[in-house]
Tab-separated table of C-alpha atoms and ligand atoms in Angstrom:
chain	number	residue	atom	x	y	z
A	1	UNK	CA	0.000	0.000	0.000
A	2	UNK	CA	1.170	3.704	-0.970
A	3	UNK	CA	1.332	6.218	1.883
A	4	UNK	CA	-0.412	9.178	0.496
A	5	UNK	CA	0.607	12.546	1.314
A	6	UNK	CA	-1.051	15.735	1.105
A	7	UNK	CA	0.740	19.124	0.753
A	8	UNK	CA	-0.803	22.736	0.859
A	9	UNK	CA	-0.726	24.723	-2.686
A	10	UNK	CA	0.774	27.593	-0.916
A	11	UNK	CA	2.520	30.483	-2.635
A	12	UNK	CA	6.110	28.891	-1.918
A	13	UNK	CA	5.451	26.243	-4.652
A	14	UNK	CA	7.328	23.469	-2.754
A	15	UNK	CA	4.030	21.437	-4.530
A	16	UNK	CA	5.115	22.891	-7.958
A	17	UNK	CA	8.351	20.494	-7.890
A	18	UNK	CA	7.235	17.834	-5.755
A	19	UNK	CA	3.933	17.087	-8.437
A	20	UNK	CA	5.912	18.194	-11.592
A	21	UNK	CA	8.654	15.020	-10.424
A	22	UNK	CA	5.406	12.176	-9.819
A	23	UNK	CA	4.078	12.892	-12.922
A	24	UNK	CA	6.850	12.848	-14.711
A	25	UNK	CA	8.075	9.981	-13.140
A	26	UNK	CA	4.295	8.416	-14.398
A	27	UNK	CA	3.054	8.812	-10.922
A	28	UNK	CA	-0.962	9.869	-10.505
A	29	UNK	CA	-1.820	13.036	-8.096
A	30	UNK	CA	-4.883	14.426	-6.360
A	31	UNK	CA	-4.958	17.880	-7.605
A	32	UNK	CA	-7.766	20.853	-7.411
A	33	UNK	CA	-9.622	22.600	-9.562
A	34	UNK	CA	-12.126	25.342	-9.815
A	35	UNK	CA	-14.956	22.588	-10.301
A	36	UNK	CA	-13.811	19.206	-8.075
A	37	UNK	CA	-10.974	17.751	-7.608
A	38	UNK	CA	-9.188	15.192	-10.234
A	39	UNK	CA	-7.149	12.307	-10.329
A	40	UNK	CA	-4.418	13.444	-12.450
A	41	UNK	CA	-1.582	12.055	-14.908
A	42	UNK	CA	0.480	12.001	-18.003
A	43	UNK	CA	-2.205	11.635	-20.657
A	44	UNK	CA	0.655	10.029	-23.511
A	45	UNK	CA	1.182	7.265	-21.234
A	46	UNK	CA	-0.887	4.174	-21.197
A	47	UNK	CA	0.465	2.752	-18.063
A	48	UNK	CA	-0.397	5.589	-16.194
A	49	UNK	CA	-3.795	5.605	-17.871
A	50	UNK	CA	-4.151	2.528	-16.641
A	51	UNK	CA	-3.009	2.982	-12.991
A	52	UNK	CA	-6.337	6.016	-13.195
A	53	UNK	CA	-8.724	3.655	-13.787
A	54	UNK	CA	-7.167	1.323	-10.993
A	55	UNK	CA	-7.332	3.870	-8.596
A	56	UNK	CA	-11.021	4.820	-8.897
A	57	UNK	CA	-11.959	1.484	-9.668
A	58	UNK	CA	-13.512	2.988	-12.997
A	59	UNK	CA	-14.805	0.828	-15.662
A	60	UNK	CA	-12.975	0.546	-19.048
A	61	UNK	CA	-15.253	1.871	-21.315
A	62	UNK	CA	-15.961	5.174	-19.348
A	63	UNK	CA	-13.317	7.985	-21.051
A	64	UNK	CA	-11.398	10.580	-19.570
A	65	UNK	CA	-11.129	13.865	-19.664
A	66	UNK	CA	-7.814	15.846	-20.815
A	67	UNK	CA	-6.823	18.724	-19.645
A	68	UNK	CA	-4.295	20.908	-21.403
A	69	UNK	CA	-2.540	24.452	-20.494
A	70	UNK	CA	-4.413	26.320	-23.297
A	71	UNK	CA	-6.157	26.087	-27.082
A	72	UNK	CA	-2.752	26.020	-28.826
A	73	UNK	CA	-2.311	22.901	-26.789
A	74	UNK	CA	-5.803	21.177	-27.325
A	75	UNK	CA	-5.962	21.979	-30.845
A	76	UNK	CA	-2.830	19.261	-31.255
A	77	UNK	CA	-5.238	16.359	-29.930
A	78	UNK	CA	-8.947	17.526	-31.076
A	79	UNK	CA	-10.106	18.145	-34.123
A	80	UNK	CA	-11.537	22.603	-33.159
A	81	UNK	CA	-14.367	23.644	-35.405
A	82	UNK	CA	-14.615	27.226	-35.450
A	83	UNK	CA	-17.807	26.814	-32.523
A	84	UNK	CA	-15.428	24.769	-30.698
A	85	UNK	CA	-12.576	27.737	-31.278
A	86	UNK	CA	-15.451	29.991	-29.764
A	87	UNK	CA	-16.566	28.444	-26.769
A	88	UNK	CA	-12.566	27.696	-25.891
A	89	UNK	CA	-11.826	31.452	-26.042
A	90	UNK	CA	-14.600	32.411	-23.985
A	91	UNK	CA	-15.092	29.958	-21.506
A	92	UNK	CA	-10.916	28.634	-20.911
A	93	UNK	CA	-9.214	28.611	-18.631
A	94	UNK	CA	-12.575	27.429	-17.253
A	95	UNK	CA	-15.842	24.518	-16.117
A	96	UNK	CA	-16.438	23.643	-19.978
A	97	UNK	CA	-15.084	20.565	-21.714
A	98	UNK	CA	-15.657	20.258	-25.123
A	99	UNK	CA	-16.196	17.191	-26.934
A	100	UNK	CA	-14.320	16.837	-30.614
A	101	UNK	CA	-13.191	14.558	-33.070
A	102	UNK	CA	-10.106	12.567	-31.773
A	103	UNK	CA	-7.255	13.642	-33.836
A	104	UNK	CA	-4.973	10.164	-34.359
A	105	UNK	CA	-1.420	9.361	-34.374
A	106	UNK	CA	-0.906	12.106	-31.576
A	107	UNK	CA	0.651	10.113	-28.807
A	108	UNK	CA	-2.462	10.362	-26.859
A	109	UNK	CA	-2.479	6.842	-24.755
A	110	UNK	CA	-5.799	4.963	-26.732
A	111	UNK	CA	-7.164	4.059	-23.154
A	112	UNK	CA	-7.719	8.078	-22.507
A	113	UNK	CA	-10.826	8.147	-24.878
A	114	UNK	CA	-11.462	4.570	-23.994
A	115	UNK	CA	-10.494	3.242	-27.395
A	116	UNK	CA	-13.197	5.762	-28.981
A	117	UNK	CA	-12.845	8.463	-31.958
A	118	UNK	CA	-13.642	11.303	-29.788
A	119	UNK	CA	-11.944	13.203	-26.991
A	120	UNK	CA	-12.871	15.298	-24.024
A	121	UNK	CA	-10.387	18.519	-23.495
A	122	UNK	CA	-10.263	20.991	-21.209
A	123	UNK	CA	-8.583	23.821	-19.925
A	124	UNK	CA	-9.233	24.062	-16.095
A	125	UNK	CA	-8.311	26.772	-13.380
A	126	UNK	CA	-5.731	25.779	-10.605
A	127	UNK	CA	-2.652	23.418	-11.100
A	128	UNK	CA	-3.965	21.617	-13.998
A	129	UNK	CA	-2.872	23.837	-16.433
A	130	UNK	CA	0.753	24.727	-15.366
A	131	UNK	CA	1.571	21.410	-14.616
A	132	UNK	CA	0.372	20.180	-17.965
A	133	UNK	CA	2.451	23.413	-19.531
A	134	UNK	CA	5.582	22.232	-17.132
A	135	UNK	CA	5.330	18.587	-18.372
A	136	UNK	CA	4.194	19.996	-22.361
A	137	UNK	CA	1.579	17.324	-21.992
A	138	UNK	CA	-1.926	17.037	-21.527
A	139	UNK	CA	-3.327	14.980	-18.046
A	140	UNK	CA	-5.814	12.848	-17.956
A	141	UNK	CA	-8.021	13.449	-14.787
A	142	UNK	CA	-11.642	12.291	-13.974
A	143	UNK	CA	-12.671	13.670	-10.867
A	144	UNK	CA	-10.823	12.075	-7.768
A	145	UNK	CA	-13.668	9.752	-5.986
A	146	UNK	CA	-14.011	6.022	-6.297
A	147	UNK	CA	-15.652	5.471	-9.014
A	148	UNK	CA	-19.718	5.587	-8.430
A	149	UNK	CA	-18.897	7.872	-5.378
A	150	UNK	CA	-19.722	11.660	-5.623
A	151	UNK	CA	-17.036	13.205	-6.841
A	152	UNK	CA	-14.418	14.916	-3.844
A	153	UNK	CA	-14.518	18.546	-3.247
A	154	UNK	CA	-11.696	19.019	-1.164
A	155	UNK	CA	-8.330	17.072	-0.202
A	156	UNK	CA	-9.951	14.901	2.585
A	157	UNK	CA	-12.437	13.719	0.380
A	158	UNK	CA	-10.037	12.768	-1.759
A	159	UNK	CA	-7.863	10.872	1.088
A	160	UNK	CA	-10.962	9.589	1.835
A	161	UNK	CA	-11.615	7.813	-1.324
A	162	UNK	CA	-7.979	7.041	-2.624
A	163	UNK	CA	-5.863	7.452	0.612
A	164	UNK	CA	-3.532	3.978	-0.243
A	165	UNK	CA	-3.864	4.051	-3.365
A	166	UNK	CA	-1.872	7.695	-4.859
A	167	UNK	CA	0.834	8.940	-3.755
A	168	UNK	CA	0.278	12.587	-3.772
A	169	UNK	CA	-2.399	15.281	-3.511
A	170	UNK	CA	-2.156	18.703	-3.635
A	171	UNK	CA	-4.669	20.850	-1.272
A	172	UNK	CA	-6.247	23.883	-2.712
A	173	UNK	CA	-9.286	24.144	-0.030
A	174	UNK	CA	-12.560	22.828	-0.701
A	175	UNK	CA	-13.618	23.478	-4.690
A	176	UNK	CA	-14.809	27.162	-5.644
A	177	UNK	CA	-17.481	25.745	-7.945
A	178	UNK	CA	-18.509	21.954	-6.527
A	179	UNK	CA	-19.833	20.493	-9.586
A	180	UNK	CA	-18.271	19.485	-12.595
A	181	UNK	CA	-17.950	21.063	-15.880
A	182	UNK	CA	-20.261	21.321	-18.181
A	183	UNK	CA	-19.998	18.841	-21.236
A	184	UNK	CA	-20.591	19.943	-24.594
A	185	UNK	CA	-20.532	17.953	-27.417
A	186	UNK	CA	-18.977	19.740	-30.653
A	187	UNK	CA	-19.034	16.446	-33.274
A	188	UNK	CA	-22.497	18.164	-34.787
A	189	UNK	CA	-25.158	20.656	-33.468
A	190	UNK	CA	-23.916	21.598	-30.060
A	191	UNK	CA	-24.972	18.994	-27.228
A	192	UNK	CA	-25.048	19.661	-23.722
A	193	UNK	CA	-23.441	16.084	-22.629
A	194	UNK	CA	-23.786	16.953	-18.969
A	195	UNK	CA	-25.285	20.398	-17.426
A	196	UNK	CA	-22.451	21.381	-14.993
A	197	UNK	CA	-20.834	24.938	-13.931
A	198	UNK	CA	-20.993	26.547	-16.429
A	199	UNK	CA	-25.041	27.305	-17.327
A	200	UNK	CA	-26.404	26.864	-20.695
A	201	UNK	CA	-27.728	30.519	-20.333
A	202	UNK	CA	-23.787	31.913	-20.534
A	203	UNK	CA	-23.180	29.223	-23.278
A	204	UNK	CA	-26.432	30.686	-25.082
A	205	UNK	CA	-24.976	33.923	-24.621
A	206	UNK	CA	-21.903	33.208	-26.342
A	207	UNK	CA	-23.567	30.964	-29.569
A	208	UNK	CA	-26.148	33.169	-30.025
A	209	UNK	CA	-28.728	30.140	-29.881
A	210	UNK	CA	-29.596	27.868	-27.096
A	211	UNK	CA	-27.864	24.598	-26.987
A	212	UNK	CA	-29.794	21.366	-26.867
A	213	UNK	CA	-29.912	19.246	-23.380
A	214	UNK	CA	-28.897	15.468	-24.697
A	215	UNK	CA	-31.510	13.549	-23.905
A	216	UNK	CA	-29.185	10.723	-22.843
A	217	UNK	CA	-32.598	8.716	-20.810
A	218	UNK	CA	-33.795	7.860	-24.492
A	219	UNK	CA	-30.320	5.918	-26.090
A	220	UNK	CA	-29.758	2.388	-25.027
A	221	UNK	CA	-26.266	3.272	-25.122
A	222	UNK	CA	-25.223	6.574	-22.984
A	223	UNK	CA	-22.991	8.859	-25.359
A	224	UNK	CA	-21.022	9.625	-21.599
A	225	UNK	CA	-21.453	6.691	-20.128
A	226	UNK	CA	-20.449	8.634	-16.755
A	227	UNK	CA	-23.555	9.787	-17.039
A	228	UNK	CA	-25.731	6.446	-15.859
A	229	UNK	CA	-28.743	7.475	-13.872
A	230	UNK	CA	-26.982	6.091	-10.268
A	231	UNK	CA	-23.870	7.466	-10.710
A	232	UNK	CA	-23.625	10.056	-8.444
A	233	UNK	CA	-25.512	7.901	-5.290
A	234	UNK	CA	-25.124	8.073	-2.031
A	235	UNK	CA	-25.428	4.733	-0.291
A	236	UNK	CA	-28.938	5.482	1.145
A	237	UNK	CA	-32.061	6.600	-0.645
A	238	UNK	CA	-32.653	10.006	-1.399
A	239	UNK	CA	-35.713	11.773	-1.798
A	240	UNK	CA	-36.261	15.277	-3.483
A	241	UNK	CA	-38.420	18.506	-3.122
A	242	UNK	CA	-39.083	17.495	0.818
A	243	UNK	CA	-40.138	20.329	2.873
A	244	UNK	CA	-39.234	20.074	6.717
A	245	UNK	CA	-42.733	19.214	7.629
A	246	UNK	CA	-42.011	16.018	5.544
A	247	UNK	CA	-38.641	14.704	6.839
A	248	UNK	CA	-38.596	11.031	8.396
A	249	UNK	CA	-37.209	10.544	11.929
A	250	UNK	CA	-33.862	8.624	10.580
A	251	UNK	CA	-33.468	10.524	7.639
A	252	UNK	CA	-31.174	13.737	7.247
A	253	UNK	CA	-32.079	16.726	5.363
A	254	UNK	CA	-30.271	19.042	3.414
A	255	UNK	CA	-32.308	22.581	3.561
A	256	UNK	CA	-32.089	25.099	0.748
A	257	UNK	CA	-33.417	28.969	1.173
A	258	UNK	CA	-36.373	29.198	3.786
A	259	UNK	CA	-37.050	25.334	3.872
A	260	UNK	CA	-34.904	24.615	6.983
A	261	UNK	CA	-34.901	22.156	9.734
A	262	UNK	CA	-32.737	22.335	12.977
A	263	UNK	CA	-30.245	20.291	13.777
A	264	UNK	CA	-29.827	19.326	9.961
A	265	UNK	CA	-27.741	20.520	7.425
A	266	UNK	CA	-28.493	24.009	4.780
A	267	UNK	CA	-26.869	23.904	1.392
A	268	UNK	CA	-27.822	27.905	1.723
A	269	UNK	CA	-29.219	29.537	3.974
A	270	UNK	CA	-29.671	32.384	1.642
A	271	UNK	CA	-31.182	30.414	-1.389
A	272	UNK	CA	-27.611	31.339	-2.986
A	273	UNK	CA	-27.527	28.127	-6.007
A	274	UNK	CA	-23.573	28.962	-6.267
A	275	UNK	CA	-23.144	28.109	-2.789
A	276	UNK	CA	-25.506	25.231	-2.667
A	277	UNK	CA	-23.341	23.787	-5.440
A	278	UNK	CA	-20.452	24.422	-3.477
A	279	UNK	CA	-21.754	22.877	-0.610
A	280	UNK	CA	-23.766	19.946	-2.095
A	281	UNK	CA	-21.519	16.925	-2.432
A	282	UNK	CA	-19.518	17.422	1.080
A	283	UNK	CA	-23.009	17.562	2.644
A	284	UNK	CA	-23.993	14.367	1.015
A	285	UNK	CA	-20.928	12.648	1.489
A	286	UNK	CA	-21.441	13.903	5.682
A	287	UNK	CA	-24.768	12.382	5.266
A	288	UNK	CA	-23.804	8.664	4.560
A	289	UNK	CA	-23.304	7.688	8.113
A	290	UNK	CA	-24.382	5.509	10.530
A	291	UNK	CA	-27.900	5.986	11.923
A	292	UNK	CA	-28.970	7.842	8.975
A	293	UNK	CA	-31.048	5.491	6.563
A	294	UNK	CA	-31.843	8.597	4.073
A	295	UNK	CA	-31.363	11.752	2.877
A	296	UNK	CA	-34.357	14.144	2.071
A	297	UNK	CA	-33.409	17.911	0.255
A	298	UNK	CA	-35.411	20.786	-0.460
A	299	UNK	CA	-36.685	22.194	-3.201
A	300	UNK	CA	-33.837	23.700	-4.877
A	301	UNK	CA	-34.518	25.879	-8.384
A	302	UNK	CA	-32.947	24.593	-11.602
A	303	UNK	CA	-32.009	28.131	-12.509
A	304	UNK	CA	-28.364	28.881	-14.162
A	305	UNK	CA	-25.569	26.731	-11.478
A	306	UNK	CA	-29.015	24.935	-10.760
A	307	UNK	CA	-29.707	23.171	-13.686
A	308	UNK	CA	-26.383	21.123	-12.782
A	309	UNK	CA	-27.655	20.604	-9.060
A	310	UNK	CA	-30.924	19.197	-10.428
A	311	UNK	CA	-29.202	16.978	-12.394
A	312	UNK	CA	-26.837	15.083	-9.796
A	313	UNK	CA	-29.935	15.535	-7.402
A	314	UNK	CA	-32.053	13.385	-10.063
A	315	UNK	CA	-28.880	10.683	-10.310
A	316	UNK	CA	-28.545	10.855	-6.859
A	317	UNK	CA	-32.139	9.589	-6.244
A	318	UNK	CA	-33.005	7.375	-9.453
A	319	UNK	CA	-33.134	4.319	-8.474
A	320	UNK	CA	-30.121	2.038	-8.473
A	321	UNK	CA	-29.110	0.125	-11.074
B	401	TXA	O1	-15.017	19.260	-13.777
B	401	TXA	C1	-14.686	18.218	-14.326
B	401	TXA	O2	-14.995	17.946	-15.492
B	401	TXA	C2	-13.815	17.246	-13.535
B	401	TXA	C3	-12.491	17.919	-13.241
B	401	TXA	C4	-11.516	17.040	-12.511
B	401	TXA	O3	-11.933	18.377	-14.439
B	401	TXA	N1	-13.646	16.015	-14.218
B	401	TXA	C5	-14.628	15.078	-14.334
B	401	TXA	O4	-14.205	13.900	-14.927
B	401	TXA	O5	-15.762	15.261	-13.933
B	401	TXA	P1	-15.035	12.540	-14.826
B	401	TXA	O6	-14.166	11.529	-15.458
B	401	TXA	O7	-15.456	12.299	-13.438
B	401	TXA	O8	-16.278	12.795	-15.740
B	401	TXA	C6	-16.060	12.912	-17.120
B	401	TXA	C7	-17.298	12.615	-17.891
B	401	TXA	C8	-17.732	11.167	-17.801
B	401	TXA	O9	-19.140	11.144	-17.659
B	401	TXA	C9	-17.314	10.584	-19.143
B	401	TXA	O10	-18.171	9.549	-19.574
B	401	TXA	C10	-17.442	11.792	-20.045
B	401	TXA	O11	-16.991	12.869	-19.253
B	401	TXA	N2	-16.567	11.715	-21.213
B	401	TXA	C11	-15.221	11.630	-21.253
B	401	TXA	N3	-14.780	11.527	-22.520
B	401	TXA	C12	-15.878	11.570	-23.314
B	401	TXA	C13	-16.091	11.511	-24.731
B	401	TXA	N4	-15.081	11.381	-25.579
B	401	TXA	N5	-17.360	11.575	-25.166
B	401	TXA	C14	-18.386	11.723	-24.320
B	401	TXA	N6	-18.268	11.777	-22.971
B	401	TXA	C15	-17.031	11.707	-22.472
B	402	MG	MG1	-16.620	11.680	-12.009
């Protein structure tokens, strides 16, 4: 077993060194971003690719995500229409991953795209993007939970889930964002593959037309097949748009905005969607303890940062597979 250390991405930059040397070496690091944290490494190598899915106990045929230091950088492994061009320049360093044609004989390890002819880039905020500049390669990082897990929002959550098994992971505080990016897929008409932090109001804004939610529910197949309705469960049941009134003695509840209940948890007090996305998965992941048999939430609205929420709220509670 690996003994996993955590160091503070503090203004010295001892962590600079220290993660530029693991993944280098073809080690895999814990590393923050504006959205959650990922499981980083050297996206060229296959070993390494290999030693992600390992770690997070992923299956084979759910891709990763790269993440390079800018467009010049991405345009040498997708294939950039001029849309994709757009939304890179407005949105990057940023929460949007764009989904392109796969350029081939790149060096990109097959295993990254999970043997498919499309790839998932992006440019994140935070550590990501210098180290991949350092290393002049793009890393490969889903976000750093066990796989079927809710993704980790700060650096215990990630000890939590892969303490043993990394060697390395840089803390940046808990997440400024809490949800992931938002997908979009480029290949034809613009595709929302997964609602995430950034809304499809700012990517309307940008296209000048409103992009279409996939409606993955209706394909036998997924097109991300991260996206399976459990994926982001809890262990225990979870029910939605519960006032207080309605909460079961051994369940907890998770209040949003005026629908509170003492001695439970708020995602905002406020009704502030930014920091109930923030807040959301470290309140769920404090929820999955003993004695408490479910979780019941609020209503929350499905406005901008919401339409994400209501999203992993709806995985969270569909029924598992
Ligand atoms: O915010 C984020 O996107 C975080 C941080 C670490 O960057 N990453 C993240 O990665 O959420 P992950 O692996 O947990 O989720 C990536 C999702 C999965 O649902 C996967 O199926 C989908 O992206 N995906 C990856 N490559 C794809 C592709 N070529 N086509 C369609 N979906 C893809
Ligand atoms: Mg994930």
């Amino acid at each position: 077993m690996t003994v996993t250390k955590t160091i503070p991405l503090d203004a010295q930059g001892a962590w600079r060194t220290e993660a530029y040397s693991v993944l280098e070496a073809g080690g895999i690091i814990g590393v923050p971003t504006e959205t959650v944290y990922g499981l980083a490494g050297d996206a060229t190598r296959s070993d390494v690719i290999d030693s992600i899915y390992a770690a997070k106990g992923r299956p084979a045929n759910n891709p990763l995500i790269v993440h390079v230091a800018d467009l010049a950088m991405g345009e040498r492994y997708g294939l950039f229409s001029d849309t994709a061009r757009r939304l890179a320049k407005a949105f990057w360093p940023g929460p949007l991953t764009l989904v392109l044609p796969l350029k081939t004989g790149t060096g990109l390890a097959a295993a990254v795209s999970a043997g498919g002819d499309s790839l998932a880039i992006r440019c994140p905020q935070g550590p990501l993007g210098d180290l991949s500049m350092s290393l002049g390669r793009p890393l490969a990082a889903p976000s750093a939970n066990r796989s079927g897990h809710v993704s980790a929002t700060s650096a215990a959550h990630v000890l939590e889930d892969l303490g043993g098994r990394i060697g390395l992971i840089l803390d940046g505080g808990p997440s400024r964002l809490g949800v992931e990016s938002t997908i979009v897929d480029l290949r034809g008409d613009p595709q929302i593959l997964r609602p995430g932090a950034t809304s499809s109001d700012d990517l309307a804004e940008v296209l000048g037309a409103v992009v279409a939610l996939a409606d993955d529910a209706e394909d036998a197949k997924p097109v991300s097949p991260g996206q399976l309705s459990s994926h982001y469960a809890p262990s225990v049941p979870v029910r939605l748009n519960v006032l207080p009134g309605q909460v079961l003695d051994d369940e907890a509840y998770l209040g949003f905005g005026k629908h509170a209940l003492e001695g439970h948890q708020t995602l905002s007090m406020t009704g502030d969607l930014g920091e109930a996305a923030s807040r959301l998965y470290g309140a769920l992941r404090d929820c999955d303890r003993p004695g408490v048999m479910g979780i019941a939430i609020a209503p929350i609205p499905a406005d901008g940062i919401g339409q994400a929420l209501a999203n992993r709220l709806q995985r969270a509670a569909a029924p598992r597979a």
